[in-house]
XYZ file of C-alpha atoms in Angstrom:
747
model
C 32.994 9.003 5.562
C 35.020 6.279 3.868
C 34.308 5.525 0.241
C 34.680 2.162 -1.518
C 37.787 1.671 -3.666
C 37.472 3.592 -6.895
C 38.084 1.031 -9.614
C 36.710 2.718 -12.707
C 36.382 -0.563 -14.568
C 34.323 -2.338 -11.925
C 30.928 -1.260 -13.171
C 31.417 -2.066 -16.833
C 32.809 -0.658 -20.053
C 32.790 2.862 -21.412
C 29.053 3.540 -21.491
C 28.980 7.181 -20.409
C 28.267 9.674 -23.148
C 30.004 12.785 -21.859
C 33.708 12.007 -22.017
C 34.236 14.610 -19.260
C 37.616 14.674 -17.466
C 37.882 13.872 -13.770
C 38.634 17.453 -12.776
C 36.107 20.170 -13.433
C 35.783 23.946 -13.667
C 35.683 25.714 -10.336
C 32.754 27.821 -11.525
C 30.485 24.771 -11.738
C 31.250 23.800 -8.158
C 30.960 27.325 -6.839
C 27.629 27.703 -8.586
C 26.366 24.528 -6.958
C 27.494 25.738 -3.543
C 25.660 29.003 -4.051
C 22.311 27.200 -4.409
C 22.826 25.053 -1.313
C 22.294 27.700 1.415
C 22.111 26.866 5.098
C 18.890 25.129 6.089
C 16.778 26.513 8.963
C 18.156 24.009 11.469
C 21.850 24.367 10.484
C 24.483 26.427 12.232
C 26.963 28.545 10.238
C 30.063 26.535 9.286
C 33.080 26.645 11.581
C 36.041 28.765 10.426
C 38.057 25.615 9.750
C 35.643 24.670 6.976
C 36.480 26.459 3.765
C 33.335 27.446 1.845
C 34.295 29.640 -1.109
C 32.208 32.565 -2.230
C 30.326 32.228 -5.480
C 32.698 32.774 -8.372
C 35.808 32.205 -6.274
C 38.440 29.526 -6.603
C 37.357 26.168 -5.232
C 37.563 22.387 -5.618
C 34.921 19.694 -5.687
C 36.001 18.705 -2.150
C 34.190 21.767 -0.782
C 30.967 20.730 -2.468
C 31.356 17.167 -1.169
C 31.770 18.619 2.337
C 28.645 20.753 1.913
C 26.486 17.825 0.792
C 27.876 15.660 3.591
C 27.050 18.412 6.054
C 23.409 18.223 4.964
C 23.489 14.425 5.127
C 24.822 14.366 8.691
C 22.338 17.044 9.759
C 19.254 15.121 8.602
C 20.208 11.485 9.204
C 17.769 9.891 11.643
C 15.885 13.156 12.069
C 12.492 13.171 10.274
C 11.759 16.753 11.315
C 14.938 18.015 9.656
C 14.221 15.919 6.587
C 10.816 17.588 6.329
C 12.488 21.004 6.589
C 15.024 20.015 3.952
C 12.261 18.859 1.601
C 10.281 22.052 2.207
C 13.342 24.180 1.455
C 13.578 22.663 -2.026
C 17.020 21.201 -1.392
C 16.004 17.962 -3.098
C 15.669 19.613 -6.498
C 19.160 21.105 -6.188
C 20.594 17.730 -5.197
C 18.912 16.116 -8.205
C 20.684 18.648 -10.442
C 24.012 17.718 -8.844
C 23.366 14.023 -9.464
C 22.540 14.606 -13.117
C 25.492 16.955 -13.770
C 28.088 14.739 -15.442
C 30.623 17.588 -15.321
C 30.881 17.159 -11.535
C 33.170 14.716 -9.796
C 31.574 11.332 -9.075
C 32.130 11.843 -5.319
C 29.812 14.887 -5.402
C 27.176 13.015 -7.371
C 27.450 9.990 -5.049
C 26.945 12.061 -1.902
C 24.010 13.922 -3.477
C 22.426 10.582 -4.414
C 22.772 9.349 -0.830
C 20.959 12.429 0.513
C 18.207 12.077 -2.096
C 17.641 8.506 -0.958
C 17.417 9.674 2.644
C 14.853 12.339 1.720
C 12.746 9.784 -0.153
C 12.334 7.824 3.096
C 12.124 10.828 5.381
C 8.804 12.636 4.872
C 6.709 11.993 7.982
C 3.693 14.097 7.050
C 1.558 14.211 3.936
C 2.693 17.733 3.056
C 6.303 16.533 2.892
C 5.307 13.385 1.031
C 3.466 15.503 -1.517
C 6.666 17.484 -2.077
C 8.692 14.287 -2.417
C 6.131 13.099 -4.976
C 6.738 16.307 -6.945
C 10.501 15.821 -6.651
C 10.417 12.104 -7.573
C 10.284 12.354 -11.394
C 13.317 14.663 -11.558
C 15.245 12.809 -8.846
C 14.656 9.296 -10.133
C 15.479 10.316 -13.710
C 18.798 11.728 -12.488
C 19.478 8.631 -10.398
C 18.719 6.287 -13.293
C 21.415 8.129 -15.246
C 23.998 7.113 -12.619
C 23.604 3.475 -13.666
C 25.425 4.310 -16.890
C 28.478 5.617 -15.029
C 31.827 3.812 -14.731
C 32.441 4.652 -11.056
C 31.201 1.797 -8.795
C 30.587 4.027 -5.771
C 28.335 6.295 -7.859
C 26.433 3.352 -9.341
C 25.975 1.862 -5.870
C 24.748 5.162 -4.409
C 22.346 5.647 -7.317
C 20.899 2.142 -6.950
C 20.395 2.516 -3.194
C 18.678 5.864 -3.650
C 16.431 4.418 -6.357
C 15.508 1.615 -3.951
C 14.522 4.235 -1.381
C 12.173 5.928 -3.846
C 10.727 2.542 -4.816
C 10.199 1.552 -1.163
C 8.444 4.866 -0.546
C 6.077 4.293 -3.450
C 7.323 7.136 -5.658
C 7.554 5.639 -9.160
C 6.819 8.685 -11.323
C 10.320 8.916 -12.801
C 10.933 5.248 -13.408
C 9.791 5.461 -17.007
C 13.429 6.393 -17.680
C 14.314 2.690 -17.811
C 15.395 2.441 -21.408
C 16.631 -0.828 -22.865
C 20.185 0.499 -22.413
C 19.644 1.038 -18.686
C 17.965 -2.330 -18.132
C 20.726 -4.111 -20.032
C 23.314 -2.319 -17.872
C 21.420 -3.397 -14.746
C 21.608 -7.026 -15.859
C 25.330 -6.550 -16.605
C 25.935 -5.195 -13.082
C 24.225 -8.280 -11.654
C 26.492 -10.506 -13.754
C 29.725 -8.893 -12.535
C 30.299 -11.210 -9.520
C 30.306 -14.180 -11.903
C 33.228 -12.537 -13.707
C 35.244 -11.886 -10.532
C 35.166 -15.430 -9.086
C 36.634 -18.712 -10.236
C 39.788 -19.527 -12.211
C 38.875 -17.203 -15.081
C 38.170 -14.195 -12.879
C 39.025 -10.686 -14.050
C 41.745 -9.516 -11.651
C 41.373 -5.896 -12.758
C 38.079 -5.637 -10.874
C 37.779 -5.042 -7.155
C 35.734 -7.985 -5.753
C 34.457 -6.065 -2.713
C 33.264 -3.128 -4.817
C 31.678 -5.478 -7.344
C 29.847 -7.346 -4.575
C 28.449 -4.133 -3.098
C 27.254 -2.808 -6.453
C 25.708 -6.145 -7.449
C 23.968 -6.417 -4.066
C 22.547 -2.911 -4.526
C 21.368 -3.861 -8.020
C 19.701 -7.039 -6.749
C 18.014 -5.144 -3.894
C 16.702 -2.507 -6.298
C 15.500 -5.190 -8.700
C 13.590 -6.844 -5.840
C 12.028 -3.597 -4.616
C 10.904 -2.508 -8.077
C 9.690 -5.940 -9.161
C 7.521 -6.223 -6.073
C 5.515 -3.125 -6.951
C 5.810 -2.891 -10.742
C 5.145 -6.100 -12.708
C 6.111 -4.383 -15.980
C 9.625 -3.853 -14.609
C 9.836 -7.505 -13.560
C 8.958 -8.586 -17.077
C 11.356 -6.052 -18.621
C 14.388 -7.243 -16.653
C 13.416 -10.885 -17.125
C 13.399 -10.323 -20.877
C 17.095 -9.313 -20.794
C 18.133 -12.361 -18.794
C 18.026 -11.039 -15.205
C 16.335 -14.172 -13.833
C 18.904 -16.408 -15.507
C 21.712 -14.306 -13.995
C 20.120 -14.444 -10.550
C 19.850 -18.235 -10.747
C 23.525 -18.427 -11.787
C 24.527 -16.178 -8.876
C 22.585 -18.348 -6.465
C 24.252 -21.466 -7.820
C 27.706 -19.835 -7.414
C 27.123 -18.402 -3.931
C 29.523 -20.874 -2.274
C 32.302 -19.297 -4.330
C 31.661 -15.846 -2.890
C 33.989 -14.680 -0.118
C 32.414 -15.025 3.363
C 32.049 -11.257 3.818
C 29.728 -11.101 0.817
C 26.679 -12.627 2.571
C 24.829 -9.380 1.816
C 25.043 -10.300 -1.866
C 23.482 -13.718 -1.196
C 20.696 -12.094 0.808
C 19.888 -9.610 -1.966
C 20.111 -12.206 -4.736
C 17.550 -14.346 -2.898
C 15.308 -11.316 -2.486
C 15.545 -10.629 -6.213
C 14.731 -14.247 -7.062
C 11.696 -14.171 -4.781
C 10.266 -11.086 -6.481
C 11.113 -12.185 -10.033
C 9.108 -15.355 -9.361
C 6.219 -13.533 -7.687
C 3.112 -14.243 -9.769
C 5.222 -14.093 -12.936
C 4.208 -16.045 -16.017
C 7.617 -15.496 -17.723
C 9.348 -16.858 -14.612
C 7.038 -19.879 -14.574
C 7.845 -20.578 -18.236
C 11.587 -20.181 -17.679
C 11.660 -22.437 -14.609
C 9.390 -24.987 -16.245
C 11.797 -25.121 -19.186
C 14.716 -26.106 -16.969
C 15.632 -29.807 -16.725
C 13.930 -31.566 -13.838
C 17.242 -32.121 -12.106
C 17.940 -28.378 -12.132
C 14.609 -27.572 -10.482
C 15.206 -30.245 -7.850
C 18.679 -28.847 -7.226
C 17.277 -25.310 -6.928
C 14.662 -26.377 -4.382
C 17.261 -28.410 -2.487
C 19.575 -25.380 -2.323
C 16.778 -23.090 -1.153
C 15.764 -25.669 1.458
C 19.351 -25.750 2.688
C 19.356 -21.969 2.966
C 16.306 -22.163 5.258
C 18.879 -23.201 7.887
C 21.439 -20.480 7.097
C 22.856 -18.544 10.046
C 21.820 -15.242 8.453
C 18.107 -14.698 9.323
C 17.504 -12.546 6.252
C 18.890 -15.327 4.040
C 16.485 -17.754 5.761
C 13.570 -15.388 5.262
C 14.325 -14.711 1.599
C 14.845 -18.416 0.917
C 11.398 -19.027 2.406
C 9.955 -16.295 0.182
C 11.642 -17.860 -2.877
C 10.158 -21.304 -2.261
C 6.800 -19.766 -1.421
C 6.608 -17.650 -4.573
C 7.758 -20.506 -6.819
C 5.161 -22.730 -5.132
C 2.415 -20.227 -5.985
C 3.272 -20.522 -9.698
C 0.729 -22.998 -11.184
C 3.261 -25.529 -12.572
C 4.825 -26.116 -9.136
C 1.928 -26.125 -6.655
C 1.691 -29.892 -6.354
C 5.408 -30.690 -6.378
C 6.347 -28.078 -3.745
C 3.373 -28.326 -1.374
C 5.126 -30.641 1.073
C 8.271 -28.476 1.115
C 6.190 -25.396 1.871
C 4.045 -26.960 4.593
C 6.836 -28.953 6.268
C 9.789 -26.558 5.920
C 8.814 -23.013 4.924
C 5.824 -22.368 7.191
C 7.627 -23.544 10.358
C 10.570 -21.243 9.553
C 8.252 -18.250 9.139
C 6.246 -18.989 12.270
C 9.453 -19.341 14.313
C 10.293 -15.757 13.377
C 7.091 -14.657 15.164
C 8.588 -15.860 18.451
C 11.775 -13.816 18.015
C 10.219 -10.354 18.269
C 12.182 -9.628 21.471
C 15.578 -10.251 19.921
C 18.309 -7.629 20.054
C 19.980 -8.887 16.868
C 19.484 -6.258 14.161
C 19.289 -8.666 11.221
C 16.892 -10.956 13.065
C 14.650 -8.035 14.003
C 14.490 -7.045 10.338
C 13.525 -10.613 9.415
C 10.858 -10.655 12.143
C 9.451 -7.426 10.721
C 9.163 -8.904 7.214
C 8.088 -12.448 8.108
C 4.367 -11.715 8.758
C 3.959 -10.259 5.274
C 5.682 -13.235 3.609
C 3.514 -15.562 5.701
C 0.266 -13.755 4.803
C 1.025 -13.852 1.063
C 1.957 -17.534 1.227
C -1.230 -18.763 2.927
C -3.574 -16.439 1.037
C -6.292 -18.362 -0.820
C -4.706 -21.690 0.150
C -6.963 -23.755 2.416
C -4.366 -26.479 2.994
C -1.612 -24.106 4.113
C -4.056 -22.154 6.262
C -4.940 -25.324 8.155
C -1.235 -26.121 8.579
C -0.679 -22.594 9.888
C -3.520 -22.991 12.373
C -2.030 -26.220 13.679
C 1.311 -24.417 14.076
C -0.249 -21.772 16.358
C 0.652 -19.009 13.910
C -2.246 -16.754 14.884
C -1.591 -17.153 18.602
C 2.032 -16.112 18.093
C 0.947 -13.097 16.052
C -1.417 -12.141 18.861
C 1.493 -12.310 21.310
C 3.322 -9.705 19.215
C 0.276 -7.433 19.371
C -0.054 -7.986 23.119
C 3.609 -7.199 23.715
C 4.886 -3.849 24.871
C 7.631 -2.239 22.793
C 11.022 -1.854 24.424
C 10.996 1.207 26.631
C 7.253 1.157 27.346
C 7.807 0.404 31.023
C 10.034 3.454 31.259
C 7.390 5.503 29.441
C 4.700 4.292 31.845
C 6.849 5.066 34.857
C 7.571 8.535 33.512
C 3.881 9.070 32.840
C 2.997 7.906 36.345
C 5.388 10.473 37.823
C 3.728 13.206 35.794
C 0.232 11.769 36.399
C -0.427 11.558 32.666
C -1.384 8.612 30.474
C 1.486 7.268 28.340
C 1.145 7.739 24.589
C 2.626 5.942 21.609
C 4.698 9.053 21.086
C 6.317 8.727 24.494
C 6.955 5.049 23.888
C 8.458 5.721 20.463
C 10.790 8.307 21.943
C 12.172 5.726 24.384
C 12.218 2.625 22.216
C 13.589 1.386 18.950
C 11.537 2.202 15.871
C 11.556 -1.418 14.734
C 9.478 -2.419 17.803
C 6.577 -0.451 16.359
C 7.348 -1.735 12.864
C 7.171 -5.361 14.033
C 3.788 -4.672 15.645
C 2.734 -2.882 12.460
C 3.691 -5.956 10.395
C 1.662 -8.162 12.747
C -1.349 -5.868 12.267
C -0.975 -6.128 8.483
C -0.800 -9.906 8.723
C -3.947 -10.048 10.879
C -5.692 -7.885 8.300
C -4.725 -10.294 5.535
C -5.654 -13.398 7.534
C -9.141 -12.030 8.198
C -10.003 -13.151 4.649
C -8.812 -16.725 5.237
C -10.794 -19.954 5.569
C -13.243 -20.216 8.438
C -10.943 -22.322 10.630
C -8.130 -19.769 10.510
C -10.509 -16.850 10.980
C -11.857 -18.623 14.058
C -8.322 -18.612 15.407
C -8.362 -14.820 15.196
C -11.463 -14.822 17.385
C -10.001 -17.382 19.789
C -6.765 -15.422 20.059
C -8.790 -12.305 20.962
C -6.777 -10.104 18.628
C -9.405 -7.354 18.823
C -8.383 -6.294 22.324
C -4.721 -5.490 21.542
C -5.743 -3.738 18.319
C -8.125 -1.500 20.260
C -5.393 -0.879 22.832
C -3.188 0.438 20.024
C -6.032 2.672 18.778
C -6.615 4.015 22.282
C -3.128 5.534 22.421
C -3.190 9.227 21.582
C -0.465 11.011 19.632
C 0.518 14.543 18.843
C 0.777 15.205 15.090
C 3.856 14.098 13.192
C 4.994 11.036 15.169
C 5.996 8.701 12.359
C 6.064 5.242 13.939
C 2.918 5.731 16.000
C 0.940 7.035 13.031
C 1.989 4.072 10.877
C 1.106 1.640 13.667
C -2.278 3.303 14.192
C -2.944 3.088 10.447
C -2.103 -0.627 10.369
C -4.199 -1.367 13.463
C -7.214 0.574 12.187
C -6.995 -1.184 8.805
C -6.918 -4.566 10.590
C -9.988 -3.647 12.650
C -11.727 -2.557 9.445
C -11.307 -6.028 7.935
C -12.101 -7.928 11.100
C -15.476 -6.276 11.700
C -16.476 -6.921 8.106
C -15.898 -10.643 8.110
C -17.553 -11.960 11.260
C -20.157 -10.816 13.769
C -18.249 -11.927 16.917
C -15.683 -9.263 16.078
C -18.397 -6.618 15.714
C -19.587 -7.312 19.232
C -16.022 -7.378 20.584
C -15.290 -3.995 19.008
C -18.449 -2.444 20.421
C -17.880 -3.938 23.875
C -14.277 -2.701 23.864
C -15.228 0.891 23.104
C -14.180 0.512 19.499
C -16.898 2.750 18.091
C -15.662 5.677 20.153
C -12.061 4.982 19.079
C -12.984 4.778 15.388
C -15.031 7.960 15.580
C -12.062 9.658 17.253
C -9.926 8.728 14.235
C -12.407 10.451 11.925
C -12.055 13.625 13.983
C -8.298 13.918 13.440
C -7.624 17.192 11.661
C -3.807 17.137 11.435
C -2.378 16.791 7.933
C -0.482 13.643 8.904
C -3.656 11.717 9.769
C -5.553 11.533 6.481
C -5.079 7.770 6.289
C -6.316 7.389 9.867
C -9.500 9.324 9.052
C -10.115 7.153 5.992
C -9.431 3.940 7.912
C -11.713 5.002 10.753
C -14.562 5.696 8.344
C -13.919 2.486 6.427
C -14.058 0.487 9.685
C -17.349 2.155 10.662
C -18.712 1.422 7.192
C -17.719 -2.251 7.503
C -19.085 -2.422 11.039
C -22.453 -1.372 9.588
C -22.261 -3.970 6.800
C -25.475 -6.046 7.187
C -25.788 -4.756 10.744
C -28.896 -4.815 12.926
C -30.880 -1.645 13.491
C -29.794 -1.709 17.140
C -26.114 -1.678 16.132
C -26.772 1.166 13.674
C -28.425 3.182 16.396
C -25.471 2.594 18.733
C -22.978 3.738 16.098
C -24.945 6.884 15.254
C -25.335 7.661 18.960
C -21.564 8.069 19.100
C -20.959 9.297 15.554
C -23.989 11.619 15.121
C -25.809 12.460 11.916
C -24.307 15.936 11.905
C -20.758 14.584 11.899
C -21.555 12.005 9.218
C -23.144 14.526 6.839
C -20.267 16.959 7.291
C -17.864 14.241 6.132
C -19.968 13.641 3.019
C -18.778 17.102 1.943
C -15.205 16.750 3.241
C -12.348 18.234 1.206
C -10.807 14.752 0.865
C -12.626 12.837 -1.931
C -11.808 9.483 -0.313
C -13.387 10.635 2.938
C -16.491 11.658 0.969
C -16.689 8.197 -0.582
C -16.358 6.434 2.773
C -19.047 8.671 4.339
C -21.417 7.929 1.448
C -20.616 4.234 1.917
C -21.761 4.554 5.526
C -25.033 6.152 4.369
C -25.392 3.345 1.855
C -24.988 0.641 4.516
C -27.217 2.411 7.030
C -30.132 2.252 4.589
C -29.435 -1.249 3.359
C -31.051 -4.087 5.296
C -34.705 -3.409 6.069
C -37.382 -0.861 5.306
C -36.954 0.459 8.837
C -33.301 1.212 8.062
C -34.203 3.614 5.246
C -36.710 5.277 7.538
C -34.012 5.525 10.222
C -31.738 7.428 7.825
C -34.559 9.641 6.572
C -35.659 10.537 10.102
C -32.080 11.209 11.213
C -30.915 13.375 8.319
C -34.183 14.840 7.123
C -35.777 14.238 3.730
C -34.917 17.577 2.129
C -31.323 17.611 3.449
C -30.687 14.023 2.340
C -32.076 14.544 -1.157
C -30.127 17.779 -1.550
C -26.902 16.000 -0.613
C -27.466 13.090 -2.985
C -28.351 15.409 -5.888
C -25.288 17.549 -5.213
C -23.039 14.487 -5.476
C -24.725 13.294 -8.653
C -24.728 16.765 -10.214
C -21.019 17.329 -9.561
C -20.068 14.659 -12.084
C -22.036 16.473 -14.770
C -20.389 19.847 -14.253
C -23.114 21.237 -12.003
C -21.022 21.286 -8.830
C -17.613 20.499 -7.420
C -15.573 17.882 -9.239
C -15.964 14.342 -7.976
C -15.103 10.806 -8.972
C -17.146 8.027 -10.499
C -16.824 6.229 -7.149
C -18.638 9.085 -5.423
C -21.386 8.999 -8.059
C -21.685 5.233 -7.651
C -22.123 5.540 -3.877
C -24.725 8.270 -4.314
C -26.715 6.148 -6.775
C -26.705 3.190 -4.413
C -27.889 5.406 -1.568
C -30.925 6.166 -3.759
C -31.286 2.442 -4.548
C -31.455 1.634 -0.844
C -33.701 4.553 0.079
C -36.173 3.294 -2.530
C -36.589 0.265 -0.266
C -38.170 2.481 2.366
C -41.760 1.937 1.325
C -44.292 3.475 -1.038
C -44.386 7.003 0.463
C -40.608 7.330 0.201
C -40.582 6.029 -3.381
C -43.235 8.593 -4.289
C -41.094 11.300 -2.686
C -38.033 10.260 -4.687
C -39.879 9.990 -7.988
C -41.474 13.391 -7.484
C -38.065 15.064 -7.317
C -37.513 16.096 -10.940
C -33.860 16.991 -10.429
C -33.094 13.581 -8.924
C -34.863 11.711 -11.705
C -32.980 13.661 -14.382
C -29.635 12.872 -12.739
C -30.479 9.167 -12.541
C -31.505 9.225 -16.209
C -28.210 10.844 -17.209
C -26.310 7.977 -15.564
C -28.329 5.438 -17.551
C -26.328 6.515 -20.603
C -22.968 6.825 -18.837
C -19.874 5.393 -20.516
C -19.121 3.708 -17.181
C -21.087 0.437 -17.053
C -20.960 0.389 -13.235
C -22.834 3.680 -13.129
C -25.328 2.327 -15.659
C -25.941 -0.724 -13.464
C -26.445 1.443 -10.387
C -28.845 3.799 -12.198
C -30.853 0.816 -13.473
C -31.184 -0.534 -9.936
C -32.469 2.874 -8.880
C -35.213 2.617 -11.524
C -36.024 -1.001 -10.644
C -36.426 -0.248 -6.937
C -38.280 3.003 -7.518
C -40.847 1.110 -9.584
C -41.312 -1.728 -7.074
C -44.967 -2.777 -6.859
C -47.012 -1.923 -3.784
C -47.564 -5.578 -2.907
C -43.927 -6.666 -3.346
C -43.649 -7.317 0.360
C -40.355 -5.513 0.855
C -38.500 -7.458 -1.813
C -36.793 -4.438 -3.342
C -33.118 -4.917 -4.022
C -30.644 -3.356 -1.610
C -26.984 -2.675 -2.277
C -24.688 -2.695 0.716
C -21.054 -1.680 0.460
C -17.942 -3.018 2.104
C -14.226 -2.492 1.835
C -13.827 -5.883 0.203
C -14.876 -4.461 -3.139
C -18.052 -3.949 -5.115
C -21.439 -4.728 -3.604
C -22.698 -8.243 -4.047
C -24.914 -8.915 -7.044
C -28.483 -8.146 -5.872
C -31.094 -10.919 -5.937
C -33.787 -10.924 -8.632
C -36.418 -8.275 -8.081
C -39.972 -9.383 -7.340
C -41.285 -8.348 -10.682
C -44.696 -6.688 -10.370
C -45.623 -3.434 -12.015
C -45.172 -0.283 -9.950
C -47.932 1.973 -8.664
C -49.283 4.036 -11.549
C -48.704 7.522 -10.175
C -44.961 7.455 -9.545
C -44.229 5.145 -12.480
C -45.913 7.651 -14.758
C -43.759 10.364 -13.170
C -40.665 8.519 -14.389
C -42.209 7.948 -17.822
C -42.895 11.683 -18.133
C -39.184 12.389 -17.663
C -38.249 10.196 -20.611
C -36.890 7.280 -18.591
C -38.797 4.696 -20.621
C -37.338 5.971 -23.901
C -33.803 5.604 -22.535
C -34.554 2.096 -21.218
C -35.935 1.044 -24.599
C -32.732 2.218 -26.277
C -30.603 0.256 -23.806
C -32.771 -2.879 -24.061
C -32.552 -2.908 -27.855
C -28.889 -1.962 -28.163
C -26.553 -4.518 -29.651
C -22.917 -4.893 -30.537
C -19.812 -5.600 -28.527
C -19.736 -2.113 -26.980
C -22.888 -2.774 -24.949
C -22.546 -4.645 -21.654
C -24.924 -7.616 -21.939
C -25.977 -7.360 -18.298
C -26.864 -3.695 -18.818
C -29.126 -4.723 -21.686
C -30.833 -7.449 -19.648
C -31.238 -5.209 -16.630
C -32.786 -2.525 -18.838
C -35.348 -5.107 -19.992
C -36.138 -5.874 -16.349
C -36.660 -2.189 -15.624
C -38.889 -1.813 -18.707
C -41.149 -4.599 -17.466
C -42.100 -2.358 -14.528
C -43.736 0.102 -16.935
């Protein structure tokens, strides 16, 4: 593998602290080799490869060869990456990266493999191990930024980007002011190597690669961690990026990658950033006009990723409050058409264009979010119809997969398609699913386009494909499709009917039955979609869902080992008992009074140390289940109030430090004390993936029936309510105080 030219001055001045010579003791290398044994999938080295015994004479070249051997063995092979992660090789590689006594070539190769491992875990067990490795690995990789060797700095930055893209940020607290300042210096290097005053001692190609890696890392980190965006902006990174963009015509033609990455960095530095808004607003008007003109010109660049990132730049600057009026026409007339055109290019064979097509739906969704004007422009541009075409398309190789399946008389699966097609086919479809999910929260006209485009059918087709465990692309696509269905059935009733008619309930229930470790997200998404399907649903729809799902299956998931699955299952119970008195009776008849009360009490008791540990979210769901059950009529309210254990648990939550739990407990009391002649006006709390339940309407007011109200009084509920109603000071939530007064009026 060829390495970039090794100009030791290219990455900056003497900032390393070790002062180690370039050659190193053989013992250090031999020791490193000794802790890099053969992995399960590797063959013994050929005789021509010289691997010294521990303690013998050696050179760093042998260690470079060993690390490269691992790299070549795992590249493009998720299964081998999983094995490598499980073998603990990542921790050893992190030690190599952090060992400043080793040659930079060894550290560079180790950094490359670490970056590959960060992107390689295809099951949750492997991802958990990467998460454990991340703090050590990223801390070691951050240290490479202080090196003088450009190839090492570049490798470290690329590996850090891989960890950032994978969502592993645990070790990024190592970004000291020294490191951030060095990062800004690396970005500035191309400005030093171009023009009449350029520094001839620096290698322009090496500088361009390192600066591009720095810009890409800056973009990846800024997207997910606003604190990092503000930190690098404070040391002048945004100013440097703007200067690089202004000087891009001076870059050699082969450095288009640098332009692409600089645009990506600018887009993320301006993403919902108040410091960026202040900096740009402080520029002279002519400079802003020139910047927008340059970005508009780049919308026509021959490099599709430059076009995409230029669109993202204009879009993110437009979303900053000072520029929304001045840039609206540029966004609607230039940016949106560019993004929508990418949707039509999903069949391209060009690698860069395919990458742009994969990213375009996300940029589009962010741009039109919460913007009625742009959403109408997007509708007129047939954006949704073109997204639907992506979902309706068959990935490359699917025809071959179908033919093969026909010969074997078996149904084709996403796994068989993935094995015969390019991974980015599935990723483009995945991006389209994510965009549909985002657009489901748009204005009514754009949401209607989702119905008109019949996007439900292709989403259900994706969900109907079965996979064996561990198929990376198919699992990610299934997760994106199930999340899109979850949003669609929440927002509008036509989608509910389309999902039911298309066999969607059976498909969603099948997701909840996945037991492989790789499918936790699918189980959660399936439950979330069922929960949203039941949001304000008719009793007939509830009965249809339970016919497929079954009460037994639902109650088993309430006690699942995954806390998020528990929460989603309780959310389903909450929505099943939400709309009418008959709904609460439906739940009570299906589960059984004693079993249901025992489950609810177990969830409430766990938070107070009486059972398994649980989260406040679980407690909140359990309290709202009680709130909704109390709508089931006088006999059911009497039953609930007569349960001393339940009443005590509700009372304990009245004094919780979590105001949400206090609110929920107060609604339990209010509904439990509903008067006999209230006419079914008790307050119900449904739950949907969109967030917290809507604020309930005012309760009807009358005093509750004497017998069960006195039961609550006997348990000291009134005394607690009086304390809450009279409490003052800034520490008390005002709405808690007012709601406590409402509850007191029932007594």
